[in-house]
mmCIF file of C-alpha atoms in Angstrom:
data_model
loop_
_atom_site.group_PDB
_atom_site.id
_atom_site.type_symbol
_atom_site.label_atom_id
_atom_site.label_comp_id
_atom_site.label_asym_id
_atom_site.label_seq_id
_atom_site.Cartn_x
_atom_site.Cartn_y
_atom_site.Cartn_z
ATOM 1 C CA MET A 1 45.309 61.876 -96.509
ATOM 2 C CA ARG A 2 41.496 61.630 -96.389
ATOM 3 C CA ARG A 3 39.452 64.796 -96.386
ATOM 4 C CA LEU A 4 35.792 65.146 -95.555
ATOM 5 C CA ALA A 5 33.816 65.830 -98.705
ATOM 6 C CA SER A 6 31.730 68.494 -96.973
ATOM 7 C CA VAL A 7 34.745 70.517 -95.853
ATOM 8 C CA ARG A 8 36.643 72.663 -98.325
ATOM 9 C CA LEU A 9 40.195 73.601 -97.486
ATOM 10 C CA GLY A 10 40.764 77.280 -96.920
ATOM 11 C CA SER A 11 37.159 78.451 -96.817
ATOM 12 C CA VAL A 12 34.435 79.080 -94.295
ATOM 13 C CA GLN A 13 30.752 78.806 -95.214
ATOM 14 C CA HIS A 14 28.586 81.677 -93.901
ATOM 15 C CA ASP A 15 24.800 81.657 -93.343
ATOM 16 C CA GLU A 16 24.055 83.465 -96.635
ATOM 17 C CA GLY A 17 25.980 80.826 -98.583
ATOM 18 C CA GLU A 18 28.986 83.064 -99.257
ATOM 19 C CA GLU A 19 32.473 81.723 -98.670
ATOM 20 C CA GLN A 20 35.405 83.565 -97.148
ATOM 21 C CA SER A 21 38.954 82.373 -97.646
ATOM 22 C CA THR A 22 40.871 81.591 -94.464
ATOM 23 C CA GLY A 23 44.045 80.208 -95.996
ATOM 24 C CA PRO A 24 45.265 76.609 -95.777
ATOM 25 C CA VAL A 25 44.000 74.471 -92.931
ATOM 26 C CA GLY A 26 46.586 74.311 -90.173
ATOM 27 C CA ALA A 27 48.305 77.522 -91.272
ATOM 28 C CA ALA A 28 49.350 79.834 -88.475
ATOM 29 C CA PRO A 29 47.131 82.862 -88.005
ATOM 30 C CA PRO A 30 48.608 86.274 -88.743
ATOM 31 C CA PRO A 31 51.097 87.431 -86.077
ATOM 32 C CA GLN A 32 48.686 89.968 -84.572
ATOM 33 C CA ALA A 33 46.176 87.141 -83.936
ATOM 34 C CA GLN A 34 48.667 84.918 -82.046
ATOM 35 C CA THR A 35 47.861 84.778 -78.356
ATOM 36 C CA SER A 36 48.812 82.349 -75.637
ATOM 37 C CA ARG A 37 46.170 79.977 -74.369
ATOM 38 C CA MET A 38 46.122 77.428 -71.580
ATOM 39 C CA TRP A 39 46.032 73.726 -72.444
ATOM 40 C CA HIS A 40 45.440 70.864 -70.015
ATOM 41 C CA VAL A 41 47.961 68.097 -70.681
ATOM 42 C CA THR A 42 47.833 64.489 -69.526
ATOM 43 C CA LEU A 43 51.008 62.570 -70.361
ATOM 44 C CA SER A 44 51.068 58.797 -69.789
ATOM 45 C CA VAL A 45 54.303 56.807 -69.759
ATOM 46 C CA ALA A 46 55.045 53.127 -69.218
ATOM 47 C CA GLY A 47 57.919 50.666 -69.240
ATOM 48 C CA ALA A 48 59.857 48.095 -67.290
ATOM 49 C CA GLU A 49 59.161 47.759 -63.573
ATOM 50 C CA THR A 50 61.108 50.209 -61.446
ATOM 51 C CA PRO A 51 61.204 50.476 -57.633
ATOM 52 C CA LEU A 52 58.391 52.743 -56.424
ATOM 53 C CA ALA A 53 60.749 54.826 -54.279
ATOM 54 C CA ASP A 54 62.878 55.629 -57.355
ATOM 55 C CA ILE A 55 59.842 56.662 -59.387
ATOM 56 C CA ARG A 56 58.464 58.841 -56.609
ATOM 57 C CA ARG A 57 61.835 60.532 -56.088
ATOM 58 C CA ALA A 58 62.193 61.204 -59.838
ATOM 59 C CA LEU A 59 58.664 62.621 -60.176
ATOM 60 C CA GLU A 60 59.160 64.828 -57.112
ATOM 61 C CA HIS A 61 62.413 66.098 -58.616
ATOM 62 C CA LEU A 62 60.623 66.833 -61.902
ATOM 63 C CA ALA A 63 57.853 68.682 -60.027
ATOM 64 C CA HIS A 64 60.433 70.691 -58.069
ATOM 65 C CA ASP A 65 62.270 71.696 -61.243
ATOM 66 C CA HIS A 66 59.025 72.446 -63.082
ATOM 67 C CA PRO A 67 56.392 73.763 -60.678
ATOM 68 C CA PHE A 68 53.798 73.863 -63.467
ATOM 69 C CA LEU A 69 53.140 70.157 -62.829
ATOM 70 C CA LEU A 70 49.796 69.741 -61.073
ATOM 71 C CA THR A 71 49.846 66.105 -60.171
ATOM 72 C CA SER A 72 51.649 62.886 -60.940
ATOM 73 C CA ARG A 73 50.358 59.401 -60.284
ATOM 74 C CA TYR A 74 52.596 56.386 -60.522
ATOM 75 C CA ALA A 75 52.903 52.620 -60.216
ATOM 76 C CA ASN A 76 55.999 50.471 -60.652
ATOM 77 C CA ASP A 77 55.527 50.220 -64.440
ATOM 78 C CA HIS A 78 53.589 53.352 -65.471
ATOM 79 C CA ALA A 79 52.899 56.957 -64.547
ATOM 80 C CA GLU A 80 50.627 59.829 -65.472
ATOM 81 C CA ILE A 81 51.522 63.516 -65.324
ATOM 82 C CA ARG A 82 48.870 66.228 -65.489
ATOM 83 C CA TYR A 83 49.591 69.925 -65.860
ATOM 84 C CA TRP A 84 48.638 73.167 -67.593
ATOM 85 C CA GLU A 85 50.758 74.355 -70.501
ATOM 86 C CA GLU A 86 50.698 77.855 -71.969
ATOM 87 C CA ALA A 87 51.082 77.854 -75.746
ATOM 88 C CA SER A 88 49.720 79.653 -78.779
ATOM 89 C CA ASN A 89 48.113 76.486 -80.194
ATOM 90 C CA LEU A 90 47.544 72.797 -79.561
ATOM 91 C CA HIS A 91 50.468 71.751 -81.757
ATOM 92 C CA ASP A 92 52.932 73.747 -79.650
ATOM 93 C CA ALA A 93 51.482 72.444 -76.366
ATOM 94 C CA ALA A 94 51.651 68.849 -77.633
ATOM 95 C CA ALA A 95 55.224 69.282 -78.869
ATOM 96 C CA VAL A 96 56.352 70.505 -75.453
ATOM 97 C CA ALA A 97 54.525 67.633 -73.740
ATOM 98 C CA LEU A 98 56.091 65.038 -76.023
ATOM 99 C CA ARG A 99 59.577 66.335 -75.158
ATOM 100 C CA LEU A 100 59.012 66.607 -71.399
ATOM 101 C CA TRP A 101 59.838 63.030 -70.360
ATOM 102 C CA GLY A 102 62.878 62.565 -72.598
ATOM 103 C CA GLU A 103 64.429 65.961 -71.943
ATOM 104 C CA HIS A 104 64.234 65.544 -68.173
ATOM 105 C CA ARG A 105 65.026 61.855 -67.953
ATOM 106 C CA GLY A 106 68.641 62.449 -66.945
ATOM 107 C CA SER A 107 68.251 65.540 -64.747
ATOM 108 C CA ALA A 108 65.286 64.178 -62.767
ATOM 109 C CA GLY A 109 66.344 60.506 -62.811
ATOM 110 C CA LEU A 110 63.180 59.411 -64.643
ATOM 111 C CA PRO A 111 63.024 55.774 -65.762
ATOM 112 C CA PRO A 112 63.617 55.040 -69.474
ATOM 113 C CA TRP A 113 59.921 54.584 -70.178
ATOM 114 C CA GLU A 114 58.130 55.447 -73.387
ATOM 115 C CA ILE A 115 55.200 57.792 -73.850
ATOM 116 C CA VAL A 116 52.086 55.683 -74.310
ATOM 117 C CA GLY A 117 49.422 58.370 -74.194
ATOM 118 C CA LEU A 118 48.930 62.084 -74.612
ATOM 119 C CA GLU A 119 45.825 64.204 -74.269
ATOM 120 C CA VAL A 120 45.894 67.953 -74.809
ATOM 121 C CA ILE A 121 42.642 69.863 -74.431
ATOM 122 C CA GLY A 122 41.765 73.524 -74.215
ATOM 123 C CA ARG A 123 40.704 75.173 -70.971
ATOM 124 C CA ASP A 124 37.052 75.481 -72.028
ATOM 125 C CA THR A 125 36.862 71.790 -72.964
ATOM 126 C CA TYR A 126 38.497 70.784 -69.687
ATOM 127 C CA HIS A 127 36.035 72.824 -67.610
ATOM 128 C CA GLN A 128 33.071 71.605 -69.680
ATOM 129 C CA ARG A 129 34.063 67.961 -69.103
ATOM 130 C CA VAL A 130 34.474 68.518 -65.366
ATOM 131 C CA ALA A 131 31.125 70.342 -65.126
ATOM 132 C CA GLU A 132 29.356 67.526 -66.982
ATOM 133 C CA GLY A 133 30.930 64.925 -64.711
ATOM 134 C CA TYR A 134 32.836 62.928 -67.308
ATOM 135 C CA GLY A 135 36.185 64.687 -67.343
ATOM 136 C CA PRO A 136 39.134 64.240 -65.054
ATOM 137 C CA PRO A 137 38.463 65.636 -61.607
ATOM 138 C CA PRO A 138 40.458 68.723 -60.716
ATOM 139 C CA ALA A 139 43.977 67.799 -59.645
ATOM 140 C CA ALA A 140 43.571 67.581 -55.886
ATOM 141 C CA PRO A 141 45.557 66.912 -53.929
ATOM 142 C CA ILE A 142 48.315 68.443 -55.967
ATOM 143 C CA GLY A 143 51.584 66.516 -55.886
ATOM 144 C CA VAL A 144 53.031 63.073 -56.516
ATOM 145 C CA HIS A 145 50.845 60.121 -55.493
ATOM 146 C CA PRO A 146 50.673 56.381 -56.120
ATOM 147 C CA PHE A 147 47.788 55.061 -58.268
#
């Protein structure tokens, strides 16, 4: 694994040049510091061509079972699902997102496509991107729509 030479693991540089230990990078914060945060998730899947009516029906079923889904867009060989996930950190939000398609494939009738893209960003980053005009537009209209 490559590490940046200017970044020391487990320390934070303060203005006066003093360092304060923060523990290993990636370590979970102490239990009292754990709080839930909102993460905007965009999950992209793709695979063999499937009839559009089947894809729409499956995505609508997924949205009905999991009302947290904001919007889904689909074509006959790919789809994109956007939603907000509540989790204590990015790793947890990404783990849930990576399981979503496979765990609901049977119950929602989703096609056997593979995940080809995943973006998980914090709420502040999402709103900053939208405000600056280069992020995804807010999910409107909410629901399942063709590309």
